[in-house]
PDB file of C-alpha atoms in Angstrom:
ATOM      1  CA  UNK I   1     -14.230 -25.335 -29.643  1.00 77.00           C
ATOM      2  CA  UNK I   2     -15.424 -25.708 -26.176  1.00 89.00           C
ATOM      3  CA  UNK I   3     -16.919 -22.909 -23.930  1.00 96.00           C
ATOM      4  CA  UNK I   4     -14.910 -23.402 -20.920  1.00 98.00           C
ATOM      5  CA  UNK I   5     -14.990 -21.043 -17.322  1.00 98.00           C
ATOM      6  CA  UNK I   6     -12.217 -20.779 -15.012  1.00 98.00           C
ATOM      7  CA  UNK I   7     -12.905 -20.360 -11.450  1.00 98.00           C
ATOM      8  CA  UNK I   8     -11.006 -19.686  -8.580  1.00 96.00           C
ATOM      9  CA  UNK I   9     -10.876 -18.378  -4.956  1.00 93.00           C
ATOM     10  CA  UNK I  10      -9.618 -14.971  -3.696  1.00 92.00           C
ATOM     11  CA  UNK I  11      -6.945 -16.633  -2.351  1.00 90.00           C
ATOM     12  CA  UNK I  12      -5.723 -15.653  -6.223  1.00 92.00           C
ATOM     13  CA  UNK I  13      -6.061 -12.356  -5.477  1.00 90.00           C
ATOM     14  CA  UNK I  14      -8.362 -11.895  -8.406  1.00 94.00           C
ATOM     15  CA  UNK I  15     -10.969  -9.126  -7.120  1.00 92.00           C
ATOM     16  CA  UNK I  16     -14.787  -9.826  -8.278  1.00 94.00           C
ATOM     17  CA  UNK I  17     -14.488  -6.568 -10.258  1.00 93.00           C
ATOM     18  CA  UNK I  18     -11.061  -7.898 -12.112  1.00 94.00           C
ATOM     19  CA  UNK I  19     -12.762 -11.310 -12.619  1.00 95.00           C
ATOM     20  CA  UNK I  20     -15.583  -9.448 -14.950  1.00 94.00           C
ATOM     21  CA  UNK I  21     -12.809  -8.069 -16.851  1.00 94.00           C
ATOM     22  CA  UNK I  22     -10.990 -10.859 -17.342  1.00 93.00           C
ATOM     23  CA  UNK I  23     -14.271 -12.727 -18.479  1.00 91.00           C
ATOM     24  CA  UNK I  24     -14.492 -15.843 -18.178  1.00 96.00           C
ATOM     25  CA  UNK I  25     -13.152 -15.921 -14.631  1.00 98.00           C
ATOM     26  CA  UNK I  26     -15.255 -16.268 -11.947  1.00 98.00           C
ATOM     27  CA  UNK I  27     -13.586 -15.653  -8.016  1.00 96.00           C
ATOM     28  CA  UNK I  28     -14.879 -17.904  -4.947  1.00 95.00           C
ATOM     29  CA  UNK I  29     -14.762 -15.074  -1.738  1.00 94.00           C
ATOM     30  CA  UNK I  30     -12.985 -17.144   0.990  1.00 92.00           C
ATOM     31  CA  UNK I  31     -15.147 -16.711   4.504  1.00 93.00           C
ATOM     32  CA  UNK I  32     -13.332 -15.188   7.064  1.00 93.00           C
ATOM     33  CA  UNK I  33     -14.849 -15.323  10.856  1.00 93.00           C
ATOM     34  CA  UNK I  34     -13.956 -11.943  12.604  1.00 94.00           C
ATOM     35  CA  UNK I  35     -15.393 -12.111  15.895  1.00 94.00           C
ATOM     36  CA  UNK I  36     -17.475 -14.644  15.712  1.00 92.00           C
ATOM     37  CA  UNK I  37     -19.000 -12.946  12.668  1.00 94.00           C
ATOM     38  CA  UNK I  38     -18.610 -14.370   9.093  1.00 94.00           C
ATOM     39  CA  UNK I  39     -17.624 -12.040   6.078  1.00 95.00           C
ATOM     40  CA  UNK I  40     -16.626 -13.037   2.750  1.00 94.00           C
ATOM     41  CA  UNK I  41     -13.355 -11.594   0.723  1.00 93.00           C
ATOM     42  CA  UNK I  42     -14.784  -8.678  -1.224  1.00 92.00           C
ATOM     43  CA  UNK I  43     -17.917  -9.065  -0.738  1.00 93.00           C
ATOM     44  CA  UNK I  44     -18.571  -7.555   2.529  1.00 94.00           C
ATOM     45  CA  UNK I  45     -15.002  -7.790   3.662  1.00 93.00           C
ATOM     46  CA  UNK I  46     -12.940  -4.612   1.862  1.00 93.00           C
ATOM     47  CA  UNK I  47      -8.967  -4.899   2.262  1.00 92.00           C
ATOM     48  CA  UNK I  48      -9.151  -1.514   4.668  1.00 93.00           C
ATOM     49  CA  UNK I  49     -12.015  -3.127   6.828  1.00 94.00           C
ATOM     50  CA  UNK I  50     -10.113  -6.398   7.259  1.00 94.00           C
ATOM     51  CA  UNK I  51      -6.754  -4.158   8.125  1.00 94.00           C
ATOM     52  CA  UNK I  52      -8.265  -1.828  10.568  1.00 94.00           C
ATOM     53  CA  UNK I  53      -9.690  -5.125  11.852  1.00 93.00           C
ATOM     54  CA  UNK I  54      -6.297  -6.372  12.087  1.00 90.00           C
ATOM     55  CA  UNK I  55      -4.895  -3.226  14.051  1.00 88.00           C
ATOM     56  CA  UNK I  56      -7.694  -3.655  16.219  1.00 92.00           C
ATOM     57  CA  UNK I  57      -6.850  -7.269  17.634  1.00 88.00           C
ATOM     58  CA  UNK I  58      -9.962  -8.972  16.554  1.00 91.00           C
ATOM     59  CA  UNK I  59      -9.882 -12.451  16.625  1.00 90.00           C
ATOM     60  CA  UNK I  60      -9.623 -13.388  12.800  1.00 89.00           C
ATOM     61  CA  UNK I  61      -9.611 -17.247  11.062  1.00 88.00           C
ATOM     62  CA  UNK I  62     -10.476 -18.403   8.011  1.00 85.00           C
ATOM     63  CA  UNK I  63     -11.591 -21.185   6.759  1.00 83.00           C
ATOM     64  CA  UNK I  64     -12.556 -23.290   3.476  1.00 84.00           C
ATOM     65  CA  UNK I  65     -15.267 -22.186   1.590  1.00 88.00           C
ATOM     66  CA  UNK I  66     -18.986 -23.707   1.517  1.00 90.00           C
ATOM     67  CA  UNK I  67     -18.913 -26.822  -0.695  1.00 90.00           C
ATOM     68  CA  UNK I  68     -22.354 -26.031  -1.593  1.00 93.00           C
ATOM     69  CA  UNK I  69     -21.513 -22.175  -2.798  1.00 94.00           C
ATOM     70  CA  UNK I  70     -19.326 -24.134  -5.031  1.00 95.00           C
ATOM     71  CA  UNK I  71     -20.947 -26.296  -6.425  1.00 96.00           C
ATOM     72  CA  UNK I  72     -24.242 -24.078  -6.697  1.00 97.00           C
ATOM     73  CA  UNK I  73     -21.735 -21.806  -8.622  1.00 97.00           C
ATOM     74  CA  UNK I  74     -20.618 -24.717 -11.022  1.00 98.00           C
ATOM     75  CA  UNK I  75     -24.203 -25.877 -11.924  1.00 97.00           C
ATOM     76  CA  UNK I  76     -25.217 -21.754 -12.889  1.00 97.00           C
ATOM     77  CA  UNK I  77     -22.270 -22.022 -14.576  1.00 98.00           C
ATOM     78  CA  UNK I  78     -22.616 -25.205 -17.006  1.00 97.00           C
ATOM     79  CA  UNK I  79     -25.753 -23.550 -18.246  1.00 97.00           C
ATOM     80  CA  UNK I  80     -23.140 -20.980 -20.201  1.00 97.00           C
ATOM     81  CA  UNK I  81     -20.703 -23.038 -20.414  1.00 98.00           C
ATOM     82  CA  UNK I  82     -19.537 -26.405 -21.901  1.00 98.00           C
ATOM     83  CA  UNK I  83     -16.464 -27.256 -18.838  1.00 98.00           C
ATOM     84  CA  UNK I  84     -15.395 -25.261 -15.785  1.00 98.00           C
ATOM     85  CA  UNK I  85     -11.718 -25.566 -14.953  1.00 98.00           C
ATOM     86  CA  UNK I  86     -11.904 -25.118 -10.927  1.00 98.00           C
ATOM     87  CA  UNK I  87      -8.316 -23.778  -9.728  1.00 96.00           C
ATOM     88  CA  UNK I  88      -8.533 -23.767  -5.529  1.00 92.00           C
ATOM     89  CA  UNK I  89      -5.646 -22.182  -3.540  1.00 85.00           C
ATOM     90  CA  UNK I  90      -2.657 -24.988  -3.042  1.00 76.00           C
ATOM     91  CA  UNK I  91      -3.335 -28.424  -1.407  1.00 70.00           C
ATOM     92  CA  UNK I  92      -0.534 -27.633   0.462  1.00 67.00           C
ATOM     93  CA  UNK I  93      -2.128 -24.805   2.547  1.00 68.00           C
ATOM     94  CA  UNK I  94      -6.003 -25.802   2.351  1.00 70.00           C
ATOM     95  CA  UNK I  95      -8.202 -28.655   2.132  1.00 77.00           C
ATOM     96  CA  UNK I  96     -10.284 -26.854  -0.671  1.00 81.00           C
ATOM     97  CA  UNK I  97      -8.618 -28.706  -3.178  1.00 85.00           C
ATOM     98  CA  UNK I  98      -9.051 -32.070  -2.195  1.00 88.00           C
ATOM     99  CA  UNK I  99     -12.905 -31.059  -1.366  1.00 89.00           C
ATOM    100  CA  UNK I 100     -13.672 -29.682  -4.848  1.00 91.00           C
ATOM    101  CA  UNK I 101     -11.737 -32.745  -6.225  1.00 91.00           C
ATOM    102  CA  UNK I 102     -14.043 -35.224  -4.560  1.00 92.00           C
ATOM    103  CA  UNK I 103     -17.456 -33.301  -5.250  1.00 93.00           C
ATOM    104  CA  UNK I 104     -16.390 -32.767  -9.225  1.00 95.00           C
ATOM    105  CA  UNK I 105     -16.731 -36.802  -9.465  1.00 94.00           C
ATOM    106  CA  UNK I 106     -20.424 -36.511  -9.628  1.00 94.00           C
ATOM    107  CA  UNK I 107     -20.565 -33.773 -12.481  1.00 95.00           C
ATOM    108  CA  UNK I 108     -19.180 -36.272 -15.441  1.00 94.00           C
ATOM    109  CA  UNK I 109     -15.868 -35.009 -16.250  1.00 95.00           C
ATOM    110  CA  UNK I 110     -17.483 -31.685 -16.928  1.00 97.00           C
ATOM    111  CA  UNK I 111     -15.858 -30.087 -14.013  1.00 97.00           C
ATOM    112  CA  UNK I 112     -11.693 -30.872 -13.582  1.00 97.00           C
ATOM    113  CA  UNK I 113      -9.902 -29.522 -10.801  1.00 97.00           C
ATOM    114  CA  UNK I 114      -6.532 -28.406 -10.861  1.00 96.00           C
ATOM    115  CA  UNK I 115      -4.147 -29.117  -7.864  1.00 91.00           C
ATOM    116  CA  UNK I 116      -1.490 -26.184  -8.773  1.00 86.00           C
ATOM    117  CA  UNK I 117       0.181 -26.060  -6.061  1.00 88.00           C
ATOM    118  CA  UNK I 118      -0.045 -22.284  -5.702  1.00 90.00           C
ATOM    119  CA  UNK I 119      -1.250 -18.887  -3.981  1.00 86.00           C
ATOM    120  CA  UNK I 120      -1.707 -15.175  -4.534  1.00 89.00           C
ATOM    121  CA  UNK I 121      -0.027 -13.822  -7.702  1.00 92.00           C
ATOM    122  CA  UNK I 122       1.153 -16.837  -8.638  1.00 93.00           C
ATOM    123  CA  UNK I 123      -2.196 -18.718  -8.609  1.00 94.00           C
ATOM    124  CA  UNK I 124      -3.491 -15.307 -10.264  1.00 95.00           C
ATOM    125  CA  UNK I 125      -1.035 -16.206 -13.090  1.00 96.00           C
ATOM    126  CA  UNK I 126      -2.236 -19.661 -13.567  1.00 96.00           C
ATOM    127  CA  UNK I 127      -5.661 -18.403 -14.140  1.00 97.00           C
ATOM    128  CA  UNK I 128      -4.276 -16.116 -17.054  1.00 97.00           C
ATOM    129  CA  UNK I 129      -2.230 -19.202 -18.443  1.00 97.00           C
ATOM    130  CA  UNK I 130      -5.695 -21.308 -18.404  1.00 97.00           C
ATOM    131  CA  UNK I 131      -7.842 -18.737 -20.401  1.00 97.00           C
ATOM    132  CA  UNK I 132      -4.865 -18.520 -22.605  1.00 97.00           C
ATOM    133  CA  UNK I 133      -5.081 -22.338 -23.397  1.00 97.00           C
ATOM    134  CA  UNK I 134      -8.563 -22.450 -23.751  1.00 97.00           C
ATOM    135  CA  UNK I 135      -8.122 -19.624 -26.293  1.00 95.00           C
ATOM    136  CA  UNK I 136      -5.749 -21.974 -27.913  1.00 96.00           C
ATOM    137  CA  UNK I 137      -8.642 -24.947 -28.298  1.00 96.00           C
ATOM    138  CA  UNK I 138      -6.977 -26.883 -25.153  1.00 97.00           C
ATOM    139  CA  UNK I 139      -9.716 -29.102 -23.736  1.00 97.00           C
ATOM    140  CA  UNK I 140     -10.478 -28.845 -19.925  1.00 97.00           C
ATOM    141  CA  UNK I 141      -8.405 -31.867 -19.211  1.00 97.00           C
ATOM    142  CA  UNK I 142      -5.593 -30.482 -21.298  1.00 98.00           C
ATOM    143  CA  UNK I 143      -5.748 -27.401 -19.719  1.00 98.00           C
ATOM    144  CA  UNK I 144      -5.453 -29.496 -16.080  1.00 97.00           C
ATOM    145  CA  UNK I 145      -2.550 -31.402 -17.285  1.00 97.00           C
ATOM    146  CA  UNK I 146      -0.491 -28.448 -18.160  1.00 97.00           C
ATOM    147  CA  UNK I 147      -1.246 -26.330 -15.181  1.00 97.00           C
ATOM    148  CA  UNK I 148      -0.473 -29.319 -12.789  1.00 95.00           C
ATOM    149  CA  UNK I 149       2.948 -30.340 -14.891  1.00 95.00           C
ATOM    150  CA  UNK I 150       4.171 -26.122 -14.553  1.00 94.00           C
ATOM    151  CA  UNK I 151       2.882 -26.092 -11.372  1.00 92.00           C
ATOM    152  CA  UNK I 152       6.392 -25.755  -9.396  1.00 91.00           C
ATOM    153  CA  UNK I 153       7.894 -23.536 -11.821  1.00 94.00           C
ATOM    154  CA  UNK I 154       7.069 -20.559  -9.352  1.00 94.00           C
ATOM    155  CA  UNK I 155       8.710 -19.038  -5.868  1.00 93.00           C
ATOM    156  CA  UNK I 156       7.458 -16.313  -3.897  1.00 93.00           C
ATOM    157  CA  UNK I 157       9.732 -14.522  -0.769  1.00 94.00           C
ATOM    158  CA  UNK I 158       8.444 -12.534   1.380  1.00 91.00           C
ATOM    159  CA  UNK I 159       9.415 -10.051   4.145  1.00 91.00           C
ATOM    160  CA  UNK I 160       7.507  -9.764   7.418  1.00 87.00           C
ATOM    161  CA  UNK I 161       7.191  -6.183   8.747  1.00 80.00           C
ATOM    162  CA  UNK I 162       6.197  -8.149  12.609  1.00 70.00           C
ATOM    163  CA  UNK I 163       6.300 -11.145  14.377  1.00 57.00           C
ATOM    164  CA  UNK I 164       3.370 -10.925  16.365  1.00 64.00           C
ATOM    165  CA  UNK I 165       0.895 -13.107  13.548  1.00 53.00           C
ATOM    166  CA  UNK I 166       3.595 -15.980  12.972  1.00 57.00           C
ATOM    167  CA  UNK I 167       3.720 -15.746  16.704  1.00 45.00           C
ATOM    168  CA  UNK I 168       0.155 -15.709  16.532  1.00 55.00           C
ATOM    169  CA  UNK I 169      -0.757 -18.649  14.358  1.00 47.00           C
ATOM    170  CA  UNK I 170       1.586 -20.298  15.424  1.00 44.00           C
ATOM    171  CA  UNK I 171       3.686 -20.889  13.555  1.00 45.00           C
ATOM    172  CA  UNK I 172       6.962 -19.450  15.969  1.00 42.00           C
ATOM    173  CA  UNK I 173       7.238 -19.527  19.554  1.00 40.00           C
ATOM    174  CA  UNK I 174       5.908 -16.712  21.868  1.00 41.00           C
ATOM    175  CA  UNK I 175      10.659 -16.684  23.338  1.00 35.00           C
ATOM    176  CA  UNK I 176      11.671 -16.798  19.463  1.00 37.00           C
ATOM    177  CA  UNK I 177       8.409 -13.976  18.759  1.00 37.00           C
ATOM    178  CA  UNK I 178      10.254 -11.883  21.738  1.00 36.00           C
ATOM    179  CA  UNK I 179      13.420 -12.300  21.109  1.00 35.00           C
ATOM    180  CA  UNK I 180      13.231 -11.132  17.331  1.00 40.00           C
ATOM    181  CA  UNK I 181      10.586  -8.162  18.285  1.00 42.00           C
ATOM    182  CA  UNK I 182      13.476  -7.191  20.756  1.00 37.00           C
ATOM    183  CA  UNK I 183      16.217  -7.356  17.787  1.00 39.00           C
ATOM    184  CA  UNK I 184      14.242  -5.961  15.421  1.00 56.00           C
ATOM    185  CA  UNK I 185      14.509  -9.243  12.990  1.00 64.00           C
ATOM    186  CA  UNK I 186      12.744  -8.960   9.712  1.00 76.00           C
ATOM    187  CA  UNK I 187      12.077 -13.250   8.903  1.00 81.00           C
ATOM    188  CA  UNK I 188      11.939 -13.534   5.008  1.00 86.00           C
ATOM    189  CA  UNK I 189       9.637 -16.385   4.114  1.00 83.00           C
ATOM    190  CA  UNK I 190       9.333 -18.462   1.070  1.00 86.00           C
ATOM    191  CA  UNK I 191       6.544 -20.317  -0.621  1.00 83.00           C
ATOM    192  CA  UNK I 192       7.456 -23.088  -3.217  1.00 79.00           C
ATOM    193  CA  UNK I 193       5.062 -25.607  -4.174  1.00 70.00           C
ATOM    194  CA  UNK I 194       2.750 -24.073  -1.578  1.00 64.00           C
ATOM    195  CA  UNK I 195       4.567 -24.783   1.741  1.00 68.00           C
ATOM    196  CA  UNK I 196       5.524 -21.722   4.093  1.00 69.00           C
ATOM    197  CA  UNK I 197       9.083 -21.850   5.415  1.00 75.00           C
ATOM    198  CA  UNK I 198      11.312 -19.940   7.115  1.00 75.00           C
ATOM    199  CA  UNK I 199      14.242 -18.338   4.369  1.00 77.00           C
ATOM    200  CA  UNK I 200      16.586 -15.828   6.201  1.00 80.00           C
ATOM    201  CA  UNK I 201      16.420 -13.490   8.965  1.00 79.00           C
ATOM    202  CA  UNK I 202      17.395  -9.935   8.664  1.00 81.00           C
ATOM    203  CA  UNK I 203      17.651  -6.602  10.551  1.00 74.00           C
ATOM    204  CA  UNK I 204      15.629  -4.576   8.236  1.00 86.00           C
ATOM    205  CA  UNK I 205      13.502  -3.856   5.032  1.00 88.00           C
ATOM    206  CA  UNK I 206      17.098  -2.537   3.222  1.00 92.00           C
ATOM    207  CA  UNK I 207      18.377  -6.276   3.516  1.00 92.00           C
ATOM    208  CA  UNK I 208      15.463  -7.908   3.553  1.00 92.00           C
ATOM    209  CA  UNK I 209      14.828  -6.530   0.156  1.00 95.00           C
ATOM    210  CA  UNK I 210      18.082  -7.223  -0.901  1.00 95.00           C
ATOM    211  CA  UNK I 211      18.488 -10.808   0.197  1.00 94.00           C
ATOM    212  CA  UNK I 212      15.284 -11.385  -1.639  1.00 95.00           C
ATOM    213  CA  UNK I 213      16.306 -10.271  -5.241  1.00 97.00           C
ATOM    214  CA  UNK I 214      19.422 -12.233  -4.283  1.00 96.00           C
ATOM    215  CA  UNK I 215      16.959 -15.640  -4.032  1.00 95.00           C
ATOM    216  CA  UNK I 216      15.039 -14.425  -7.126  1.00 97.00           C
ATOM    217  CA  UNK I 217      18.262 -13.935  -8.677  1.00 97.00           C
ATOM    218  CA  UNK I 218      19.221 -17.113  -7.901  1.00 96.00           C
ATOM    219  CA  UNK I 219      16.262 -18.887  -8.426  1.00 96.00           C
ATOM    220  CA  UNK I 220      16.542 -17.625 -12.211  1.00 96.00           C
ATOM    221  CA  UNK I 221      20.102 -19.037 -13.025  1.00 96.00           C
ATOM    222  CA  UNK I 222      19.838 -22.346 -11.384  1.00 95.00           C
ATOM    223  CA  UNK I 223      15.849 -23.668 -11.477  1.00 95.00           C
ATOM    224  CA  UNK I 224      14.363 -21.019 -14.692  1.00 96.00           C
ATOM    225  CA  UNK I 225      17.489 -20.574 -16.725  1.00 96.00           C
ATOM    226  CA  UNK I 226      15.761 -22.171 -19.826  1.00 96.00           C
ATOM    227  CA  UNK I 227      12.390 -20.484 -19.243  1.00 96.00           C
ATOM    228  CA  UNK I 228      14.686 -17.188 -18.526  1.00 96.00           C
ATOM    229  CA  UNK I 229      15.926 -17.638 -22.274  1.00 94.00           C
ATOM    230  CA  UNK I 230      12.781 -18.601 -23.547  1.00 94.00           C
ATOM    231  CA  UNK I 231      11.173 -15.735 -22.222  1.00 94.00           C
ATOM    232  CA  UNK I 232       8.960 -17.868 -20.522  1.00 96.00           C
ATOM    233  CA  UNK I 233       9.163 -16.017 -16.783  1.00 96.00           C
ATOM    234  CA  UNK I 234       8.078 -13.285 -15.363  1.00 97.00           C
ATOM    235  CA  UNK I 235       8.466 -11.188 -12.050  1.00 97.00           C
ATOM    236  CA  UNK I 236       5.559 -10.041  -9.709  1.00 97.00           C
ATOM    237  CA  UNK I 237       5.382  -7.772  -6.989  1.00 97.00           C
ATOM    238  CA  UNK I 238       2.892  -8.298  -3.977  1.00 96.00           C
ATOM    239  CA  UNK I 239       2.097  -6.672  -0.497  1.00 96.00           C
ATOM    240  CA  UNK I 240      -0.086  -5.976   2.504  1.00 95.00           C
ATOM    241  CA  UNK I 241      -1.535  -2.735   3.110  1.00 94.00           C
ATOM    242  CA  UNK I 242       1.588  -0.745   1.744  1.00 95.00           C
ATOM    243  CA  UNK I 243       1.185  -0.389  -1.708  1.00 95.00           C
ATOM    244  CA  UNK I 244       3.805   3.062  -1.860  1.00 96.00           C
ATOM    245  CA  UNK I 245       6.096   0.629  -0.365  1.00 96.00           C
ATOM    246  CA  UNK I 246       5.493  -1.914  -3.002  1.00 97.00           C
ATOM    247  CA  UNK I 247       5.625   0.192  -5.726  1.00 97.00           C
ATOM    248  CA  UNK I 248       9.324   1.389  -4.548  1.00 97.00           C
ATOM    249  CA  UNK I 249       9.810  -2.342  -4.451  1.00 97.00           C
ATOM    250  CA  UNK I 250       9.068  -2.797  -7.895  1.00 97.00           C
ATOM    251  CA  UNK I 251      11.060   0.030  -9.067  1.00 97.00           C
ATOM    252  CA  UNK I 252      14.067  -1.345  -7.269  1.00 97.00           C
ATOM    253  CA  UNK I 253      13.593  -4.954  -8.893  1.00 98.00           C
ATOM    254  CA  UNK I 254      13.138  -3.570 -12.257  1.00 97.00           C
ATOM    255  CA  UNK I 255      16.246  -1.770 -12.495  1.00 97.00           C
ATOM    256  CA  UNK I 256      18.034  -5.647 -10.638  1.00 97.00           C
ATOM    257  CA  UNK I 257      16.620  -7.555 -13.173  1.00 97.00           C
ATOM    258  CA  UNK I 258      15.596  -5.699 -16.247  1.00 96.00           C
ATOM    259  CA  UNK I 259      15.617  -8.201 -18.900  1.00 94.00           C
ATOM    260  CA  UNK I 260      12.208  -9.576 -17.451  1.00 96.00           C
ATOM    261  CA  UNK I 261       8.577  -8.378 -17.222  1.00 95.00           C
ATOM    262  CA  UNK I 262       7.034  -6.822 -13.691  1.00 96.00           C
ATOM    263  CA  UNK I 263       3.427  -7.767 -14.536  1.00 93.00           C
ATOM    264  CA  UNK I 264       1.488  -7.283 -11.110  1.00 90.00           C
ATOM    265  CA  UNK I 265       2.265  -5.285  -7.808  1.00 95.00           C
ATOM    266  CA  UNK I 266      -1.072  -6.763  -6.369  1.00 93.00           C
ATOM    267  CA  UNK I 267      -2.167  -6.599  -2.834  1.00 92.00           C
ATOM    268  CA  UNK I 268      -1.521 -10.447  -1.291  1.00 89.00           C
ATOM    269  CA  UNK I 269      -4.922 -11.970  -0.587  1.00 85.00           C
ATOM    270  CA  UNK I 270      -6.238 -12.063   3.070  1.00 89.00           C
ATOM    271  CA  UNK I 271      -5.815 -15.445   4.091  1.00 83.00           C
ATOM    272  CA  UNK I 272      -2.335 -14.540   3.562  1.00 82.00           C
ATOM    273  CA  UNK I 273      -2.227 -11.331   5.200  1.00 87.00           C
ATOM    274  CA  UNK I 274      -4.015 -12.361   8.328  1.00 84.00           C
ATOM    275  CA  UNK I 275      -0.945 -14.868   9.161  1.00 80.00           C
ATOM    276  CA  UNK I 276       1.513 -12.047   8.449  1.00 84.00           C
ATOM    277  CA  UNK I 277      -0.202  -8.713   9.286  1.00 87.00           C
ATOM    278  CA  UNK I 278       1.187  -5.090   7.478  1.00 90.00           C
ATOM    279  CA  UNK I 279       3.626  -3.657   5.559  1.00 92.00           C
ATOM    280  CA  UNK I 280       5.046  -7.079   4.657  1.00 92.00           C
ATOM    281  CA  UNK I 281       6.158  -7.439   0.821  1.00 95.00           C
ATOM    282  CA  UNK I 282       6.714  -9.986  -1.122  1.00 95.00           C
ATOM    283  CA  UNK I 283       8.199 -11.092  -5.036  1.00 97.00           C
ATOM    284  CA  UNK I 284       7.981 -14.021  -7.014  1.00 96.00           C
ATOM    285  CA  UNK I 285       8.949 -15.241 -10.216  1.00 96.00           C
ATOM    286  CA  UNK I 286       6.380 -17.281 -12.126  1.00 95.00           C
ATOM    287  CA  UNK I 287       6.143 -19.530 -15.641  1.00 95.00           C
ATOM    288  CA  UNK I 288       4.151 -17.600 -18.335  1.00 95.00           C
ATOM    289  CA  UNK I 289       2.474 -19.740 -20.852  1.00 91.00           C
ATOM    290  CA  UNK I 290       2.594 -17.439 -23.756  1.00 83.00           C
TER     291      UNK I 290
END
């Protein structure tokens, strides 16, 4: 049976110290430039230093990682292992996928890259399903294949506790960013197949809680009913810099839907959290491969 790595980027939310326990699993730190300074995802970025960043107004991007911290990472690698099974944050939100895709041409099949079409817990999740099919014998490219046919069988909502980084990036207007700050509208957001779009807006965490289990909810009966009965799904809690919050979250959802398993409340990664800012939570629902 074939030695194979996974590897990913924090965009997974997979911290370095998590990725040695996992073993086998090996985390890319995205680069962040804060201030005209780089730092890299927990590696001399912490979640507290990027947040009290945040509350200080520093100018924060992020960006793809170096192409040649990849691939200097895939050639240590090969000399344990027989295939690496590279799984980038969605194509959808980065060019990192489409980068590593070209590049693994010149390494002979040895290297496959997975477009899964996912972020955060969800992406987290298809790095547990692909060390759980390598543990079955599945090849690298087998191991692709399945990843990239499940890839949509995932949704993540989330609530935003403030306008001001969707007003920020973007990704609202400055009038809309006003008006909503002035009615105190909570936007919930939704990520399927790696897009960010606009879901519902709401007048507070109560309903915006609620009108999220209602999507999950909803999401279960009509798209995952036969995963649902297969016991093939599972729920996962994530947040940004609230993690009391979160876990009051999860307590709520579990006693909504208890039929299914609440297998993370994880912190959402950065490049996530610098678009959104604080205190916003999120849930998804996500294919196991068991």
């Amino acid at each position: 049976m074939s030695k194979i790595a996974v590897v990913t980027d924090s965009n997974a939310g997979i911290t370095q110290a998590e990725a040695k326990e996992m073993k086998d699993v090996y985390v890319v730190p995205m680069p962040f430039m804060i201030d005209g300074e780089e730092y890299f995802e927990d590696i001399s970025l912490t979640q507290e230093q990027f947040y009290q960043k945040l509350t200080e107004d520093a100018e924060i991007s992020t960006s793809q990682p170096s192409i040649g911290y990849i691939t200097d990472l895939w050639e240590k690698l090969l000399k344990e292992y027989d295939y690496i099974v590279h799984i980038p944050m969605s194509s959808a939100l980065s060019m990192s996928c489409e980068t590593a895709q070209n590049f693994a041409k010149d390494y002979n099949g040895k290297v496959v890259v997975v477009d899964n079409k996912r972020i955060s817990i969800t992406l987290k999740q298809s790095c547990v399903d692909a060390l759980t099919l390598a543990k079955q014998g599945k090849s690298a490219d087998e191991i692709k294949n399945i990843l990239e046919d499940t890839a949509l069988d995932s949704s993540i909502y989330i609530m935003v506790d403030t306008l001001k980084y969707l007003k920020k990036g973007g990704r609202i207007t400055p009038t809309a960013a006003a008006i909503g700050t002035l009615l105190k509208i909570k936007p919930v957001l939704q990520i399927q197949g790696g897009k960010l779009d606009s879901y519902a807006k709401v007048l507070n965490d109560k309903v915006a809680r609620i009108k999220m289990i209602e999507a999950i909810k909803k999401d279960l009966k009509e798209r995952f009913s036969d995963l649902r009965e297969k016991g093939e799904i599972d729920l996962m809690v994530a947040y940004t810099n609230c993690r009391e919050k979160a876990e009051d979250f999860a307590m709520q959802i579990r006693k909504e839907i208890p039929d299914l398993n609440l297998t993370y409340i994880n912190p959402l990664s950065l490049s996530v959290a610098c678009h959104i800012g604080s205190g916003a939570l999120a849930v998804a629902c996500t294919r196991v491969i068991k």
